Coordinates of C-alpha atoms in Angstrom, one line a residue:
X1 CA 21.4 -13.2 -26.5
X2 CA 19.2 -10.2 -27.7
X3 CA 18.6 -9.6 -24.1
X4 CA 21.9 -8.4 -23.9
X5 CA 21.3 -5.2 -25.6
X6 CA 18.2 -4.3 -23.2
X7 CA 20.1 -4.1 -20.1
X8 CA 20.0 -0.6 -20.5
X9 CA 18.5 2.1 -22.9
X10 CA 22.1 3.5 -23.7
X11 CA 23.1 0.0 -24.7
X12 CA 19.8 -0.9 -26.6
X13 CA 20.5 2.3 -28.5
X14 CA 23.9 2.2 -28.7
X15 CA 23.0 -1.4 -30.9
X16 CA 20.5 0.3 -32.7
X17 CA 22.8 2.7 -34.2
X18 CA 25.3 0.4 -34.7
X19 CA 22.6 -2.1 -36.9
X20 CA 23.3 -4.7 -34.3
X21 CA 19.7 -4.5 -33.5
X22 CA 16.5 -2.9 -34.4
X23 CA 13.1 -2.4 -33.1
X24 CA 11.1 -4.8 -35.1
X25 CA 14.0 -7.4 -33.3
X26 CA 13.2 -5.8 -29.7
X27 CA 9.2 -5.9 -29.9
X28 CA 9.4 -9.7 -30.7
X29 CA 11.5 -10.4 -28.2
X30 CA 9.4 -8.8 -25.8
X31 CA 6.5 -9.9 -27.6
X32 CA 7.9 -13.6 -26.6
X33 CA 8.5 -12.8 -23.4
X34 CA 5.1 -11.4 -22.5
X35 CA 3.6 -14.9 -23.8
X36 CA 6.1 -17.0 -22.0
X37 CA 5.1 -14.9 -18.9
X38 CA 1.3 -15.0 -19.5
X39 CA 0.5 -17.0 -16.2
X40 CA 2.5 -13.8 -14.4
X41 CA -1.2 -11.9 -15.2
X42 CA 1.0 -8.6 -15.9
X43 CA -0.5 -7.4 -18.5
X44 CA -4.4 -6.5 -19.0
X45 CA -4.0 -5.8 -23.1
X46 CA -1.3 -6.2 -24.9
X47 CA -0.6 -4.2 -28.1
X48 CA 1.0 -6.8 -30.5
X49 CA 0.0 -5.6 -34.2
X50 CA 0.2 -2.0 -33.2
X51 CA 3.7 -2.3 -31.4
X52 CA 5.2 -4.4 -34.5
X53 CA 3.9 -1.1 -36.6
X54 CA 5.5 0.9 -34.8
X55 CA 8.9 -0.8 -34.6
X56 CA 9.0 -1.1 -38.3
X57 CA 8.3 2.7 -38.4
X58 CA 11.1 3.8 -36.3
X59 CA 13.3 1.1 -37.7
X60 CA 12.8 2.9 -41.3
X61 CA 13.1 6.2 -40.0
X62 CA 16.7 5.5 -38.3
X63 CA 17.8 4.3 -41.9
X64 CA 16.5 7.5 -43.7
X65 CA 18.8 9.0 -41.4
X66 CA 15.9 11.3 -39.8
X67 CA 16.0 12.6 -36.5
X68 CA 15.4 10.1 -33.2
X69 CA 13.7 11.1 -30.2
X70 CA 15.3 10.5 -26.9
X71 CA 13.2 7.0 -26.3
X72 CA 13.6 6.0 -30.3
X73 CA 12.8 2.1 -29.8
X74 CA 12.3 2.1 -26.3
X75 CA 9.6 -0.7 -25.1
X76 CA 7.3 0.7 -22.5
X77 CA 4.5 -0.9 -20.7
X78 CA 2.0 1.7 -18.9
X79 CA -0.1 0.8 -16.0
X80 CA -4.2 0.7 -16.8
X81 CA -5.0 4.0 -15.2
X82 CA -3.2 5.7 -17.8
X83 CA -5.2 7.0 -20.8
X84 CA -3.9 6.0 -24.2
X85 CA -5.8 7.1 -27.0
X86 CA -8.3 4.2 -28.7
X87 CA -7.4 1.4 -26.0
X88 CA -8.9 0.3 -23.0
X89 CA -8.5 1.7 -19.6
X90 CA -10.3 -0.1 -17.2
X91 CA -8.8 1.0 -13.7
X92 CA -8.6 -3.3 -12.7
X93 CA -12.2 -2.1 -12.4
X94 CA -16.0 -3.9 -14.0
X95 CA -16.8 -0.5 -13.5
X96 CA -14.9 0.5 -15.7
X97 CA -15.0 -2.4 -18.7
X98 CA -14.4 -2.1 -22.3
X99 CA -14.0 1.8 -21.9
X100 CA -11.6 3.2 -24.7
X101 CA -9.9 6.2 -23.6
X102 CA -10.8 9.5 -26.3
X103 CA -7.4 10.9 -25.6
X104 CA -3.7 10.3 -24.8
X105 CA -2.0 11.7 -21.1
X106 CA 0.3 14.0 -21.3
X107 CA 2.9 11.4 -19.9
X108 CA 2.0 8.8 -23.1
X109 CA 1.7 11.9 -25.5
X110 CA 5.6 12.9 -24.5
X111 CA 6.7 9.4 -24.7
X112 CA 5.3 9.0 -28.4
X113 CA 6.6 12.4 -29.8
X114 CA 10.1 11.1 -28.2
X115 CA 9.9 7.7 -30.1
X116 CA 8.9 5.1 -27.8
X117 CA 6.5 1.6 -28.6
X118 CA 4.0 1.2 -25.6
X119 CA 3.3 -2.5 -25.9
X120 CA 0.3 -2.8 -23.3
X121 CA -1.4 -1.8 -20.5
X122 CA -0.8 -3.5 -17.4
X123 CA -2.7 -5.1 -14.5
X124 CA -3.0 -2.9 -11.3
X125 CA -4.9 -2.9 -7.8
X126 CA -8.9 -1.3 -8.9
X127 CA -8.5 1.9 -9.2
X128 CA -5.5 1.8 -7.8
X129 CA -6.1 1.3 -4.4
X130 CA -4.4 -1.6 -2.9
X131 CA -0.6 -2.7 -2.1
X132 CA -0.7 -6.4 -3.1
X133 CA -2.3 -6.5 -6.4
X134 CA -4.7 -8.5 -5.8
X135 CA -7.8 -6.1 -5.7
X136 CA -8.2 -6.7 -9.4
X137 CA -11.0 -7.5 -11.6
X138 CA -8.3 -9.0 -13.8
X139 CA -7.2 -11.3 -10.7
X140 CA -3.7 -10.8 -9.1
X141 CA -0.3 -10.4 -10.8
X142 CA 2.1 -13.0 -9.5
X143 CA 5.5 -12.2 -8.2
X144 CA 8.3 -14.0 -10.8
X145 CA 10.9 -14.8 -8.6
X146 CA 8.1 -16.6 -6.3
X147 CA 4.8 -17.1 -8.1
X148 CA 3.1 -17.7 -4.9
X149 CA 3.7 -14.4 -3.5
X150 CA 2.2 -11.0 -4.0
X151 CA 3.7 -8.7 -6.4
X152 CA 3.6 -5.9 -4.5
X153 CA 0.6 -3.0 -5.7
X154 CA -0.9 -1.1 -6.9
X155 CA 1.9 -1.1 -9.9
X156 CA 2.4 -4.4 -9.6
X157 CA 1.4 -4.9 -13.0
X158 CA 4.1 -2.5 -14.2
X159 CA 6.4 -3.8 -12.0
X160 CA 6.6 -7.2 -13.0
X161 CA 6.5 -6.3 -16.2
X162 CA 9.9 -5.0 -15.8
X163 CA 11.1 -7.5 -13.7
X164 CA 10.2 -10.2 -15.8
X165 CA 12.0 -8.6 -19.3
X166 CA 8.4 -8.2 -20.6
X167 CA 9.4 -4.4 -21.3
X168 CA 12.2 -2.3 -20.5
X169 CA 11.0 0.5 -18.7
X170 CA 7.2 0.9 -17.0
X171 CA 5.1 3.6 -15.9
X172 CA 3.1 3.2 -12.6
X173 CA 1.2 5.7 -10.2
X174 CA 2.3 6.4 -7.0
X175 CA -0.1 7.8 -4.0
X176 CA 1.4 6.2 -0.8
X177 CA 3.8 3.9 -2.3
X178 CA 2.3 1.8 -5.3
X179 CA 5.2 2.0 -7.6
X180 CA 8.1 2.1 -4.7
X181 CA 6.5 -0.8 -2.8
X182 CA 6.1 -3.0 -5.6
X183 CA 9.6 -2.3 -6.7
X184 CA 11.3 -3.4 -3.4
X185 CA 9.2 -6.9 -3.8
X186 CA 10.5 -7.7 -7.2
X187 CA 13.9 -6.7 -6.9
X188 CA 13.6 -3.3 -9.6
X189 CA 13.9 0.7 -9.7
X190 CA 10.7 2.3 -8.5
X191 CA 11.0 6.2 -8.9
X192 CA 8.2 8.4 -7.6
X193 CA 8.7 12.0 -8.6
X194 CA 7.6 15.3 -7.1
X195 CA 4.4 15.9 -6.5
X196 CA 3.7 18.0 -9.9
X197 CA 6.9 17.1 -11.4
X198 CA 5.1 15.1 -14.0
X199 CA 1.1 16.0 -15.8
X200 CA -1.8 13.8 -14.0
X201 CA -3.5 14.6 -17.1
X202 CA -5.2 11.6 -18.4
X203 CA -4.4 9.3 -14.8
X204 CA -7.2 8.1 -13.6
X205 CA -8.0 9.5 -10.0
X206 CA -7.5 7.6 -6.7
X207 CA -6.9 10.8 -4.7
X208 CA -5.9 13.8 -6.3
X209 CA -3.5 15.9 -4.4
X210 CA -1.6 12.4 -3.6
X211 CA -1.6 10.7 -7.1
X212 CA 1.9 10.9 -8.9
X213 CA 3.2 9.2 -12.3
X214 CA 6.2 7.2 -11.6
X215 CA 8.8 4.9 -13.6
X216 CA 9.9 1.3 -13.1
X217 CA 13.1 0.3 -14.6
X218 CA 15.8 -1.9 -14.7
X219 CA 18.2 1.0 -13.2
X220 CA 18.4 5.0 -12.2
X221 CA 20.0 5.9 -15.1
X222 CA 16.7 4.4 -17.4
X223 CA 14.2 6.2 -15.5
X224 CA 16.0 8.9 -15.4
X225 CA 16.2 9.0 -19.5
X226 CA 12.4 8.5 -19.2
X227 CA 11.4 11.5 -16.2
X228 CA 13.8 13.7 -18.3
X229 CA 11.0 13.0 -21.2
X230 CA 7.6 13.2 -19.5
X231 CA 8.4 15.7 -16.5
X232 CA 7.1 19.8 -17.5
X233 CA 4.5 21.8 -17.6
X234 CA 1.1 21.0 -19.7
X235 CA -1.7 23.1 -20.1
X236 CA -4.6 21.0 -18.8
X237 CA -2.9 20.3 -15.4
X238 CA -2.6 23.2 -13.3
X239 CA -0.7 22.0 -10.7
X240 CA 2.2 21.0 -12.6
X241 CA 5.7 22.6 -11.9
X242 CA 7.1 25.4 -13.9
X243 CA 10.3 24.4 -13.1
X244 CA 12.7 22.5 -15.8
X245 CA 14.8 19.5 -14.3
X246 CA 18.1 19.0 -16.0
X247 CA 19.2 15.8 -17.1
X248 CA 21.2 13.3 -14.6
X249 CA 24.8 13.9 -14.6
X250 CA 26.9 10.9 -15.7
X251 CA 28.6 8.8 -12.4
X252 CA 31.9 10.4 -12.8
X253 CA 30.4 14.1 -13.2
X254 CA 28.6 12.9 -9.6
X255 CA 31.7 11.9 -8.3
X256 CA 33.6 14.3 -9.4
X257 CA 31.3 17.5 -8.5
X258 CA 29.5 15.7 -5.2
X259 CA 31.9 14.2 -3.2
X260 CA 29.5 13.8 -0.7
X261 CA 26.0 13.6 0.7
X262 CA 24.5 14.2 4.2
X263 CA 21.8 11.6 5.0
X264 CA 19.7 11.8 7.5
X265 CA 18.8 8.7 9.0
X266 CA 15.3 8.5 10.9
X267 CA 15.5 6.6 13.7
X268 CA 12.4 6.1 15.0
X269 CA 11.4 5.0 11.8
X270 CA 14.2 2.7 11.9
X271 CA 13.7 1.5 15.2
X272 CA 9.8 1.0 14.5
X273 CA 8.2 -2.1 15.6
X274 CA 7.1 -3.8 12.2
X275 CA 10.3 -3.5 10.7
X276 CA 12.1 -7.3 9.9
X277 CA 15.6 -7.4 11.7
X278 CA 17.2 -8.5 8.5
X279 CA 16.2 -5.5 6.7
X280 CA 16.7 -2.9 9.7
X281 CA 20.4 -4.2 9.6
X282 CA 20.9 -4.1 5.6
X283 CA 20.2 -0.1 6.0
X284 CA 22.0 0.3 9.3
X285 CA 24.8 -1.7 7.7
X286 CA 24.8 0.8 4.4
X287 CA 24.7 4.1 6.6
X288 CA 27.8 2.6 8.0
X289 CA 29.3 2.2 4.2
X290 CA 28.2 5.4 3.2
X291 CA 29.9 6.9 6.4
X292 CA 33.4 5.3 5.7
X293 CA 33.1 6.3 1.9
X294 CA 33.2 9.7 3.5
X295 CA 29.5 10.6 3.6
X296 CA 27.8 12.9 6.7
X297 CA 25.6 10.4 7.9
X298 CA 23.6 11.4 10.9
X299 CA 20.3 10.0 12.7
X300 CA 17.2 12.1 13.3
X301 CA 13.5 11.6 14.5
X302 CA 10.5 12.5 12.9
X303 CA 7.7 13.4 14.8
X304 CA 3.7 12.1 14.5
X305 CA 5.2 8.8 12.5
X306 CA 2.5 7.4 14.9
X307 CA -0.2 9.5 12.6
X308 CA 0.9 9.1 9.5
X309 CA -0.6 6.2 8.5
X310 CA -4.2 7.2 9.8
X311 CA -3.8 10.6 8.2
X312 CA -2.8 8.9 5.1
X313 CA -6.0 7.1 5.2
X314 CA -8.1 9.1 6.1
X315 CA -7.5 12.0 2.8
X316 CA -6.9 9.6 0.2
X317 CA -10.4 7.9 1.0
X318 CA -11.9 11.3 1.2
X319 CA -10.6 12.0 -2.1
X320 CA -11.7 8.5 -3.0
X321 CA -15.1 9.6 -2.0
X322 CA -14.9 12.5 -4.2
X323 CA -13.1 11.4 -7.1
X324 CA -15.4 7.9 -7.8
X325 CA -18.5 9.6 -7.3
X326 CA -18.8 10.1 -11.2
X327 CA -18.9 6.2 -12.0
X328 CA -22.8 6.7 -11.6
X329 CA -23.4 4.5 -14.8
X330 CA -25.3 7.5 -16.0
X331 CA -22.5 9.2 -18.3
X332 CA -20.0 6.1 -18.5
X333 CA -19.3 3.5 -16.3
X334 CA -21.5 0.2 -15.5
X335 CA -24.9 0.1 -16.1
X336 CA -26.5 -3.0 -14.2
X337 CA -29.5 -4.9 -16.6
X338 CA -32.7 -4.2 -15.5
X339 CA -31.7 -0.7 -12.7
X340 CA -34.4 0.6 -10.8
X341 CA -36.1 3.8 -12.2
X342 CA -35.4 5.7 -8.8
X343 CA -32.0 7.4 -9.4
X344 CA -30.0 6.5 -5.7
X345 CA -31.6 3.1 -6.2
X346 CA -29.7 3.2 -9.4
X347 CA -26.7 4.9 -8.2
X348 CA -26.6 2.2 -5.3
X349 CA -27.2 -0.8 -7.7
X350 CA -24.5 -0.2 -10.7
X351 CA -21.9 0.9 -8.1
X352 CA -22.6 -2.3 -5.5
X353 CA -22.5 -4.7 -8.3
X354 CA -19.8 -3.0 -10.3
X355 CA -16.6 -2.1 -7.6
X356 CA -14.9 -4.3 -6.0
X357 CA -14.5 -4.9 -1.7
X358 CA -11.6 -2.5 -1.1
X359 CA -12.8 0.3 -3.3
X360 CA -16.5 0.2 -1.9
X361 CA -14.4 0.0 1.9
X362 CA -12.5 3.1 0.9
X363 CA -15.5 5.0 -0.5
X364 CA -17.4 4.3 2.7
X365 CA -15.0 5.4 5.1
X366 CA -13.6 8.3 2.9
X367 CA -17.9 9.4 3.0
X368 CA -17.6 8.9 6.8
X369 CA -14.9 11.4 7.6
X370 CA -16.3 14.2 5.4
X371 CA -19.6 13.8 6.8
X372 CA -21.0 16.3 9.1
X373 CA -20.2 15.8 12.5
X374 CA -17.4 14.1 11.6
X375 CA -15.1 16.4 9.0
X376 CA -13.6 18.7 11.9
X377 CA -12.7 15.3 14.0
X378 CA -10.8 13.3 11.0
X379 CA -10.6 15.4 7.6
X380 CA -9.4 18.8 8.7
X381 CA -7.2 17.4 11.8
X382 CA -5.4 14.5 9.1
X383 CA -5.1 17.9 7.0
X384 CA -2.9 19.4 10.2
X385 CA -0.8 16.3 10.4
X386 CA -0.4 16.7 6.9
X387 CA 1.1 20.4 6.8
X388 CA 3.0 19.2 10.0
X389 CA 4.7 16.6 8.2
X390 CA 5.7 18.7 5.0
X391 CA 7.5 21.5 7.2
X392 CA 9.3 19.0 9.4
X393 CA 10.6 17.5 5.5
X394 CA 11.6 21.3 4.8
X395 CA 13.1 21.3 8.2
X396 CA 15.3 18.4 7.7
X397 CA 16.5 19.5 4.0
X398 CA 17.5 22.3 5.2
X399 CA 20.5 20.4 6.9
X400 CA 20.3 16.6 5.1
X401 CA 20.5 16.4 0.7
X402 CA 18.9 12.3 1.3
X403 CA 17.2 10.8 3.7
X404 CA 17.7 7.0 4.1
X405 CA 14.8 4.7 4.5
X406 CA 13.5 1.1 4.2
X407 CA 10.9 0.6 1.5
X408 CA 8.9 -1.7 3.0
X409 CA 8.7 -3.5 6.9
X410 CA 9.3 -7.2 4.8
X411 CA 10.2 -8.5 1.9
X412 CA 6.9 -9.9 -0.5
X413 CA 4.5 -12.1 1.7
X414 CA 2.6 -15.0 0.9
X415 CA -0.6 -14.3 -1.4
X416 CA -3.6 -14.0 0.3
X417 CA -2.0 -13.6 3.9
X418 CA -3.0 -10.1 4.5
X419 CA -7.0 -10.5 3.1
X420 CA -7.9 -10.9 6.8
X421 CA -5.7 -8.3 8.1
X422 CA -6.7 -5.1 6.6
X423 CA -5.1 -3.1 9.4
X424 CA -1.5 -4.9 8.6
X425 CA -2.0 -4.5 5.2
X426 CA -2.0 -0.2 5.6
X427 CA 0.4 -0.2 8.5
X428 CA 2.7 -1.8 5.6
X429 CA 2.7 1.6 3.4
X430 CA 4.2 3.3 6.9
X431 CA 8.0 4.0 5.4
X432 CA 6.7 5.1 1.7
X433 CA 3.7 7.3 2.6
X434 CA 5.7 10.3 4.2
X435 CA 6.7 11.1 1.0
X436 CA 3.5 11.3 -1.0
X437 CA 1.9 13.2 2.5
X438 CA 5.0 16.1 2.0
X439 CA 5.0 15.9 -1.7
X440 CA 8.7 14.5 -2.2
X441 CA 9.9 12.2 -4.2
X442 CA 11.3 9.4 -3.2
X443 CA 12.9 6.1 -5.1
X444 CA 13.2 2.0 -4.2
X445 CA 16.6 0.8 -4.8
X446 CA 17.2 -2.6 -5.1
X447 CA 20.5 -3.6 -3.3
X448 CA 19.9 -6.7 -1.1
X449 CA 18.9 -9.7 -0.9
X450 CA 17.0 -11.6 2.3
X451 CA 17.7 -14.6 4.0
X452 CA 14.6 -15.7 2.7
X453 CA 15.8 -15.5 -0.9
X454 CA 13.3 -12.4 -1.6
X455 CA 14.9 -9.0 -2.7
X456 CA 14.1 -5.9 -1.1
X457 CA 16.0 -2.1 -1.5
X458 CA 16.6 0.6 0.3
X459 CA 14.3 3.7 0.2
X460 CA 16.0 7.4 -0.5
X461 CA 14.4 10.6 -0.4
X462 CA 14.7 14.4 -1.3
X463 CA 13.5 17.3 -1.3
X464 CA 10.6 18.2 -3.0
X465 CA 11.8 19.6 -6.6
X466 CA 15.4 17.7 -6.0
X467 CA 14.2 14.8 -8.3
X468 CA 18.0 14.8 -9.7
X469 CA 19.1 14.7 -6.8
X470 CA 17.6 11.5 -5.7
X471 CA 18.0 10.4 -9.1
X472 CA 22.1 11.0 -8.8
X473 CA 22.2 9.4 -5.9
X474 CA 19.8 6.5 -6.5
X475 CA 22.8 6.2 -9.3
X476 CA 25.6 6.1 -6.7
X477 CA 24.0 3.3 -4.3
X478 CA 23.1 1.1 -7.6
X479 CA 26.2 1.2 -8.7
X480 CA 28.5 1.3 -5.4
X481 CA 26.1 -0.1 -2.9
X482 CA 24.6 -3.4 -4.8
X483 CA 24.9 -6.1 -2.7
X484 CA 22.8 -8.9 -4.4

């Protein structure tokens, strides 16, 4: 029955104010949940004493009658490349073990000073860099509608967390689809903001002019509540947004102001090879919807879909290259017993023993391309595609407010199915990396369900800065659109 209050954070709070609740009643039921989950592997830590603290803090501050933040009570888990001041964050990594962050990010900072309880950190692909969750040091996170299927990664962690009423609301990271792919698989939200929309400040690098902050939740409307709190400017990111996004408008203000969209539809995106039938007709089926419900719904193409994924590749590993090259062991990181005196000897022998296969794959071929020789060939061409790709977004929102989109080419798939398939594997982040490679955000909506039982959404985009916009109309399909 308390379950029935956390369906959303308007309801949760709504019983908070009305003493139907509280937060010490909320952390133990999450509390529970987390341990009757504990073979899901979701979470890396989990913050039991400190998040039972906490509760019975804001519990006696909303009976003093002193001002609540905008998250009073709300239970957030936060995936383990987020720094949170005095706890672990490990990255999935060995490289990375037992190191206590020294500060809070930005993101954790705002959710704190707004009244939430972060009750753990949560399992993720190593250093984020993966899209099944099972690139872990911590072993794989387990899908809970289907334990023997991947979660989805690199947020899979975060996702599940959610899925699995461990939390109400998560926050992932996002560089070619790791909180939006992970949401299709377990049937939740997955919301991936403008690139700069929300401080990197305190995430932990994969590739730096990709990586975003996102938020899992149950529904639009949550993460919503929970971008309206960590989105803004911050001093010690410099490529944060100036701009201020104003809250979501309630459905009726949407209906009432926005009576409807354009959507562009990309077909040969659609059309594309990998894509499962099922899942092709669930979005062809909703354009149709949208259409009669007296939407502009029109198909376009979108040239060098054929490059994305390699041009994807080849700048996040670059970055990769970059980015990792401080876990020397020297200033923090793994130190292997008994290194060699002879520094790259050392170098070579804390970071062989210390990151796992995929990492040390994307380090060496990130190294490749920015090798001499080689940069002009790979890097600075993947950089062309790139810019390409971001004025053909502009181009399209110049006429479209959405563009329509399947998450992912299949719904979750067997664990361990993809571990000889690497090239599968990436070819699977084709439909959510356009957005991270044009810097717009994008958002997993969970409406369907497969044949096959599995749950999978429907991908929406906007343009860059529009984050309400997708938000409002992530809204409209949740609410209108649901079909499972």
């Amino acid at each position: 029955m308390l379950l029935l209050f956390f369906k959303s954070i308007a309801g949760y709070q709504k019983a908070l104010s009305d003493n139907s609740t509280s937060c010490l009643e909320a952390v133990n039921c999450f509390l529970s949940n987390i341990e009757a989950s504990a073979h899901l592997n979701a979470f890396v830590e989990v913050f039991r004493e400190e998040s039972l603290e906490r509760a019975a803090f804001l519990d006696n501050k909303r009976k003093e009658g002193l001002p609540c933040g905008k998250l009073h009570g709300v239970v957030i888990s936060i995936k383990d490349v987020i720094s949170y001041k005095d706890h672990k964050v490990t990255a999935g990594s060995k490289m990375l073990a037992n190191f206590t962050s020294i500060y809070n990010a930005t993101a954790v900072e705002k959710l704190l000073a707004e009244d939430a309880i972060i009750i753990g950190n949560c399992n993720c692909d190593e250093f984020a860099m993966g899209n099944t969750n099972e690139n872990s040091v911590y072993g794989r996170v387990k899908n809970a509608l289907d334990t023997n299927k991947v979660s989805g990664g690199s947020s899979g962690g975060s996702v599940v967390s959610v899925q699995a009423d461990m939390c109400m609301v998560a926050l992932g990271s996002d560089t070619g689809g790791s909180v939006r792919q992970p949401a299709d698989f377990c049937g939740v939200y997955g919301f991936k903001p403008s690139y700069g929309a929300i401080s990197r400040h305190g995430l932990l690098a994969y590739a730096s002019s990709f990586d975003q902050i996102g938020v899992i939740a149950k529904n639009p409307e949550d993460a919503a509540k929970v971008f309206e709190v960590i989105h803004g400017q911050d001093e010690h990111d410099s490529t944060v947004s100036s701009l201020e996004y104003l809250p979501m408008r309630s459905m009726s203000n949407v209906q009432e102001n926005k009576p409807s969209y354009k959507i562009a539809v990309i077909r040969n995106l659609l059309n594309h090879s990998s894509l499962d039938n099922e899942i092709k007709d669930a979005i062809n089926t909703l354009a149709y919807d949208l259409k009669k419900k007296g939407h502009e719904v029109k198909e376009v193409d979108l040239d060098l879909v054929d490059y994305m994924v390699p041009a994807y590749y080849i700048l996040t590993t670059a970055e990769a290259s970059s980015n990792l090259s401080r876990y020397d062991g020297v200033r923090y990181g793994f130190r292997a017993e008994n290194s060699p005196e002879e520094i790259s000897n050392f170098y070579k022998k804390n970071r062989s023993l210390a990151f796992g296969k995929e990492v040390k794959k994307r380090i060496m071929l990130g190294t490749f391309v920015l090798s001499e020789g080689f940069y002009d060939a790979y890097y600075t061409k993947a950089q062309q595609v790139r810019k390409l790709l971001a004025q053909q977004s502009k181009e399209i929102f110049k006429e479209f407010d959405i563009i329509l989109l399947p998450t992912v080419p299949s719904t979750a798939f067997e664990a361990g199915s993809m571990v000889k398939d690497p090239i599968a594997m990436y070819l699977a982040d084709i439909y959510t990396i356009f957005a991270n490679l044009s810097g717009i955000p994008g958002a997993s909506v969970p409406l369907f369900k497969h044949s096959n039982g599995m749950p999978f959404g429907a991908q929406v985009l906007a343009a860059r800065n529009n984050d309400v916009t997708l938000l409002e109309f992530s809204n409209l399909l949740f609410n209108h659109f649901k079909r499972n």
